[in-house]
Amino acid sequence: MKTILIVDDEPRTREGVRKVLESWSAGRYRITTSTSAVEALKWLDENEANLVITDIRMPEINGLELVEKLRERPHSPVIIVISGHPQFDYAHKALQFGVIEYLLKPLDKTKLVEAVELAFRREEEMNRVERMERIVDTKLLETTEQETQYGTQVKEAIQYLDEHLGESITMKDTADYLHMNASYFSVLFKEQSGLTFSDYLTRRRMQRAKELLMNTRLSINEIAEKVGYQTAKYFVKVFRSHEGVSPGQYRKGVSHAEETIQ
């Protein structure tokens, strides 16, 4: 269940926002409150919020300082700022920090709900991007983006690899398919793609493995086979060396990210 944290030192506003959102959410979201930014930060040390709605003017730490501190955290929530003062400087600063909406008091209930719905849509987009970043091999992506500049033989080699990724394919197999000398093909591939044949093949296999770990419930053994490794043990060794975690650990991390989207 996603959590909304309301931070406001004024009891009337704080409880008013809570009641509106509890009525709107109909039990779909956990809604909690803090009476100050200090209290909110302590709560967030042990809990996680998907959305923070904070007032600007509060004692000790104001709302903008709270937003700045939240942005420094690894998993920053989306944020809505509320204020009784239509000051441009506050609004501008809030937007610089990536705040989703800046609402003025007295709060319009409809606008509040619309802002919360927008915030959760934005959170889903951010999570989706984060998940994709975890899959994408940036070096492989750079190579793919330059593919239009490659010669016909290297393009055909890449297509051949993609079509036979689940097989125990070698550089000699690929060179033979292209009717090329293996040594010449090796130099040509590195020259045009920026990667050695072996490095490209491993990165492509790891990319496919991550896609399967995220999007399927196939076992590690089955995934190892589908990406061209004869034993799961060797696949796990290569995956850990490349990604820093085992395939099982990677899948758990991705599954957690998926839960935040639903």
Tab-separated table of C-alpha atoms in Angstrom:
chain	number	residue	atom	x	y	z
A	1	MET	CA	0.000	0.000	0.000
A	2	LYS	CA	1.362	3.406	-0.979
A	3	THR	CA	1.806	6.028	1.735
A	4	ILE	CA	0.979	9.738	1.783
A	5	LEU	CA	2.707	11.836	4.463
A	6	ILE	CA	1.105	15.191	5.338
A	7	VAL	CA	3.440	17.669	7.066
A	8	ASP	CA	1.907	20.816	8.578
A	9	ASP	CA	2.195	22.481	11.974
A	10	GLU	CA	-1.374	23.833	11.704
A	11	PRO	CA	-3.786	21.183	13.069
A	12	ARG	CA	-6.763	22.490	11.096
A	13	THR	CA	-5.020	22.280	7.722
A	14	ARG	CA	-3.259	19.025	8.548
A	15	GLU	CA	-6.454	17.235	9.581
A	16	GLY	CA	-8.445	18.837	6.780
A	17	VAL	CA	-6.067	17.481	4.142
A	18	ARG	CA	-6.047	14.070	5.830
A	19	LYS	CA	-9.857	13.816	5.866
A	20	VAL	CA	-10.191	14.853	2.213
A	21	LEU	CA	-7.594	12.314	1.097
A	22	GLU	CA	-8.974	9.513	3.282
A	23	SER	CA	-12.394	10.052	1.730
A	24	TRP	CA	-10.897	10.131	-1.772
A	25	SER	CA	-8.615	7.123	-1.310
A	26	ALA	CA	-11.308	4.872	0.202
A	27	GLY	CA	-8.632	2.751	1.872
A	28	ARG	CA	-6.360	2.457	-1.174
A	29	TYR	CA	-3.585	4.507	0.463
A	30	ARG	CA	-2.050	4.742	3.897
A	31	ILE	CA	-2.275	8.341	5.098
A	32	THR	CA	-0.198	9.616	7.998
A	33	THR	CA	0.670	13.038	9.407
A	34	SER	CA	3.556	14.914	11.029
A	35	THR	CA	3.365	18.160	12.947
A	36	SER	CA	6.789	19.399	11.772
A	37	ALA	CA	9.541	18.766	9.246
A	38	VAL	CA	11.785	17.503	12.046
A	39	GLU	CA	9.181	14.932	13.044
A	40	ALA	CA	8.637	13.998	9.392
A	41	LEU	CA	12.355	13.368	8.792
A	42	LYS	CA	12.552	11.150	11.872
A	43	TRP	CA	9.526	9.196	10.651
A	44	LEU	CA	11.057	8.840	7.199
A	45	ASP	CA	14.246	7.404	8.686
A	46	GLU	CA	12.258	4.262	9.527
A	47	ASN	CA	9.370	4.434	7.056
A	48	GLU	CA	8.820	5.114	3.381
A	49	ALA	CA	6.443	7.638	1.825
A	50	ASN	CA	5.489	7.724	-1.848
A	51	LEU	CA	4.045	11.239	-1.619
A	52	VAL	CA	4.804	14.064	0.817
A	53	ILE	CA	2.449	17.040	1.114
A	54	THR	CA	4.161	19.793	3.089
A	55	ASP	CA	3.427	23.319	4.212
A	56	ILE	CA	6.048	25.987	3.493
A	57	ARG	CA	6.145	27.919	6.760
A	58	MET	CA	6.975	25.732	9.758
A	59	PRO	CA	9.264	26.176	12.787
A	60	GLU	CA	12.839	24.822	12.918
A	61	ILE	CA	12.903	23.453	9.351
A	62	ASN	CA	10.603	25.013	6.756
A	63	GLY	CA	8.928	23.190	3.902
A	64	LEU	CA	11.510	24.101	1.260
A	65	GLU	CA	14.349	22.922	3.503
A	66	LEU	CA	12.431	19.677	3.985
A	67	VAL	CA	12.053	19.292	0.212
A	68	GLU	CA	15.782	19.877	-0.244
A	69	LYS	CA	16.633	17.235	2.370
A	70	LEU	CA	14.224	14.752	0.779
A	71	ARG	CA	15.836	15.262	-2.624
A	72	GLU	CA	19.171	14.197	-1.132
A	73	ARG	CA	17.770	10.800	-0.135
A	74	PRO	CA	18.224	7.721	-2.365
A	75	HIS	CA	14.499	7.122	-2.892
A	76	SER	CA	12.956	10.561	-2.800
A	77	PRO	CA	9.140	10.743	-2.696
A	78	VAL	CA	7.140	12.964	-5.021
A	79	ILE	CA	6.189	16.214	-3.302
A	80	ILE	CA	3.319	18.701	-3.211
A	81	VAL	CA	3.841	22.042	-1.446
A	82	ILE	CA	1.027	24.022	0.170
A	83	SER	CA	1.313	27.631	1.304
A	84	GLY	CA	-0.762	30.510	2.596
A	85	HIS	CA	1.499	32.945	0.784
A	86	PRO	CA	1.455	33.350	-3.027
A	87	GLN	CA	5.119	34.386	-3.126
A	88	PHE	CA	6.884	33.868	-6.435
A	89	ASP	CA	10.246	33.081	-4.810
A	90	TYR	CA	8.749	30.189	-2.842
A	91	ALA	CA	6.965	28.770	-5.869
A	92	HIS	CA	10.014	29.148	-8.111
A	93	LYS	CA	12.294	27.462	-5.579
A	94	ALA	CA	9.797	24.643	-5.090
A	95	LEU	CA	9.634	23.987	-8.829
A	96	GLN	CA	13.437	23.982	-9.018
A	97	PHE	CA	13.407	21.136	-6.502
A	98	GLY	CA	11.046	19.157	-8.718
A	99	VAL	CA	7.894	19.707	-6.658
A	100	ILE	CA	4.840	18.396	-8.534
A	101	GLU	CA	2.386	21.118	-7.500
A	102	TYR	CA	2.302	24.349	-5.474
A	103	LEU	CA	-1.137	24.850	-3.893
A	104	LEU	CA	-2.361	27.948	-2.107
A	105	LYS	CA	-4.443	28.057	1.076
A	106	PRO	CA	-7.347	27.949	1.581
A	107	LEU	CA	-7.069	24.652	-0.286
A	108	ASP	CA	-9.580	23.792	-2.959
A	109	LYS	CA	-10.535	20.146	-2.320
A	110	THR	CA	-10.872	19.300	-6.008
A	111	LYS	CA	-7.479	20.830	-6.857
A	112	LEU	CA	-5.912	18.950	-3.945
A	113	VAL	CA	-7.206	15.612	-5.188
A	114	GLU	CA	-6.170	16.420	-8.774
A	115	ALA	CA	-2.662	17.309	-7.562
A	116	VAL	CA	-2.383	14.019	-5.654
A	117	GLU	CA	-3.536	12.023	-8.694
A	118	LEU	CA	-0.978	13.868	-10.845
A	119	ALA	CA	1.736	13.178	-8.270
A	120	PHE	CA	1.067	9.443	-8.315
A	121	ARG	CA	1.093	9.376	-12.130
A	122	ARG	CA	4.446	11.158	-12.046
A	123	GLU	CA	5.750	8.678	-9.472
A	124	GLU	CA	4.782	5.785	-11.741
A	125	GLU	CA	6.645	7.401	-14.637
A	126	MET	CA	9.739	7.932	-12.494
A	127	ASN	CA	9.665	4.336	-11.261
A	128	ARG	CA	9.253	3.049	-14.800
A	129	VAL	CA	12.281	5.050	-15.941
A	130	GLU	CA	14.284	3.827	-12.950
A	131	ARG	CA	13.426	0.237	-13.777
A	132	MET	CA	14.456	0.704	-17.403
A	133	GLU	CA	17.750	2.275	-16.308
A	134	ARG	CA	18.445	-0.832	-14.271
A	135	ILE	CA	18.022	-2.984	-17.365
A	136	VAL	CA	19.816	-0.926	-19.993
A	137	ASP	CA	23.528	-1.422	-20.585
A	138	THR	CA	24.625	2.111	-21.492
A	139	LYS	CA	27.668	0.899	-23.432
A	140	LEU	CA	25.489	-1.479	-25.431
A	141	LEU	CA	22.955	1.310	-25.975
A	142	GLU	CA	25.669	3.583	-27.389
A	143	THR	CA	26.721	0.794	-29.742
A	144	THR	CA	23.115	0.257	-30.889
A	145	GLU	CA	22.573	3.978	-31.504
A	146	GLN	CA	25.592	4.026	-33.835
A	147	GLU	CA	24.494	0.908	-35.715
A	148	THR	CA	23.315	2.863	-38.763
A	149	GLN	CA	26.947	3.848	-39.363
A	150	TYR	CA	28.214	0.250	-39.441
A	151	GLY	CA	29.138	-1.606	-42.579
A	152	THR	CA	26.902	-4.344	-43.956
A	153	GLN	CA	29.012	-7.162	-42.525
A	154	VAL	CA	28.940	-5.851	-38.936
A	155	LYS	CA	25.194	-5.158	-39.186
A	156	GLU	CA	24.621	-8.720	-40.388
A	157	ALA	CA	26.833	-10.047	-37.586
A	158	ILE	CA	24.777	-8.211	-34.945
A	159	GLN	CA	21.526	-9.482	-36.439
A	160	TYR	CA	22.951	-13.017	-36.544
A	161	LEU	CA	23.957	-12.790	-32.875
A	162	ASP	CA	20.516	-11.565	-31.812
A	163	GLU	CA	18.846	-14.405	-33.691
A	164	HIS	CA	21.160	-17.061	-32.198
A	165	LEU	CA	21.643	-15.630	-28.695
A	166	GLY	CA	20.403	-18.836	-27.082
A	167	GLU	CA	23.005	-20.938	-28.849
A	168	SER	CA	26.619	-21.621	-27.925
A	169	ILE	CA	27.829	-19.259	-30.623
A	170	THR	CA	31.469	-18.213	-31.188
A	171	MET	CA	33.252	-15.544	-33.165
A	172	LYS	CA	34.376	-18.210	-35.655
A	173	ASP	CA	30.749	-19.315	-36.138
A	174	THR	CA	29.782	-15.728	-36.941
A	175	ALA	CA	32.745	-15.155	-39.245
A	176	ASP	CA	31.984	-18.414	-41.075
A	177	TYR	CA	28.361	-17.334	-41.500
A	178	LEU	CA	29.606	-14.104	-43.107
A	179	HIS	CA	32.228	-15.978	-45.181
A	180	MET	CA	34.969	-13.924	-43.561
A	181	ASN	CA	38.356	-14.621	-42.076
A	182	ALA	CA	37.905	-14.766	-38.269
A	183	SER	CA	40.894	-12.532	-37.492
A	184	TYR	CA	39.810	-9.888	-39.998
A	185	PHE	CA	36.217	-10.038	-38.725
A	186	SER	CA	37.440	-9.568	-35.131
A	187	VAL	CA	39.329	-6.390	-36.053
A	188	LEU	CA	36.454	-5.053	-38.162
A	189	PHE	CA	33.866	-5.640	-35.437
A	190	LYS	CA	35.952	-3.882	-32.770
A	191	GLU	CA	36.786	-1.018	-35.113
A	192	GLN	CA	33.160	-0.265	-35.943
A	193	SER	CA	31.304	-1.136	-32.718
A	194	GLY	CA	33.925	-0.068	-30.187
A	195	LEU	CA	33.533	-3.435	-28.421
A	196	THR	CA	35.291	-6.718	-28.886
A	197	PHE	CA	33.094	-9.527	-30.215
A	198	SER	CA	33.297	-11.336	-26.857
A	199	ASP	CA	32.386	-8.213	-24.855
A	200	TYR	CA	29.457	-7.405	-27.137
A	201	LEU	CA	28.123	-10.958	-26.961
A	202	THR	CA	28.382	-11.057	-23.159
A	203	ARG	CA	26.700	-7.661	-22.766
A	204	ARG	CA	23.920	-8.667	-25.151
A	205	ARG	CA	23.365	-11.920	-23.249
A	206	MET	CA	23.263	-10.066	-19.916
A	207	GLN	CA	20.791	-7.560	-21.375
A	208	ARG	CA	18.504	-10.379	-22.474
A	209	ALA	CA	18.908	-12.153	-19.137
A	210	LYS	CA	17.837	-9.018	-17.247
A	211	GLU	CA	14.779	-8.667	-19.481
A	212	LEU	CA	13.812	-12.281	-18.731
A	213	LEU	CA	14.454	-11.872	-14.996
A	214	MET	CA	12.186	-8.837	-14.919
A	215	ASN	CA	9.397	-9.927	-17.236
A	216	THR	CA	9.125	-13.691	-16.729
A	217	ARG	CA	9.068	-16.273	-13.969
A	218	LEU	CA	11.487	-18.568	-15.760
A	219	SER	CA	13.970	-20.323	-13.481
A	220	ILE	CA	17.637	-19.328	-13.457
A	221	ASN	CA	18.427	-22.600	-15.253
A	222	GLU	CA	15.923	-21.809	-18.009
A	223	ILE	CA	17.216	-18.254	-18.426
A	224	ALA	CA	20.810	-19.481	-18.574
A	225	GLU	CA	19.822	-21.796	-21.411
A	226	LYS	CA	17.890	-19.107	-23.281
A	227	VAL	CA	20.874	-16.742	-23.285
A	228	GLY	CA	23.374	-19.313	-24.483
A	229	TYR	CA	25.036	-20.712	-21.358
A	230	GLN	CA	25.388	-24.470	-21.024
A	231	THR	CA	25.337	-24.414	-17.214
A	232	ALA	CA	23.478	-22.214	-14.745
A	233	LYS	CA	26.576	-22.122	-12.534
A	234	TYR	CA	28.671	-20.418	-15.217
A	235	PHE	CA	25.786	-18.078	-16.117
A	236	VAL	CA	25.483	-16.984	-12.467
A	237	LYS	CA	29.246	-16.382	-12.314
A	238	VAL	CA	29.221	-14.212	-15.450
A	239	PHE	CA	26.078	-12.338	-14.366
A	240	ARG	CA	27.517	-11.563	-10.916
A	241	SER	CA	30.788	-10.385	-12.467
A	242	HIS	CA	28.913	-8.127	-14.891
A	243	GLU	CA	26.112	-6.782	-12.659
A	244	GLY	CA	27.589	-7.032	-9.150
A	245	VAL	CA	24.708	-9.205	-7.901
A	246	SER	CA	23.431	-12.706	-8.589
A	247	PRO	CA	20.494	-13.214	-11.005
A	248	GLY	CA	18.273	-14.060	-8.022
A	249	GLN	CA	19.223	-10.873	-6.175
A	250	TYR	CA	18.683	-8.825	-9.319
A	251	ARG	CA	15.211	-10.317	-9.764
A	252	LYS	CA	14.277	-9.510	-6.154
A	253	GLY	CA	15.394	-5.910	-6.585
A	254	VAL	CA	13.402	-5.520	-9.791
A	255	SER	CA	10.353	-7.171	-8.217
A	256	HIS	CA	10.442	-4.621	-5.391
A	257	ALA	CA	10.512	-1.789	-7.947
A	258	GLU	CA	7.573	-3.392	-9.742
A	259	GLU	CA	5.528	-3.411	-6.543
A	260	THR	CA	5.879	0.353	-6.224
A	261	ILE	CA	4.236	0.802	-9.628
A	262	GLN	CA	1.119	-1.234	-9.078
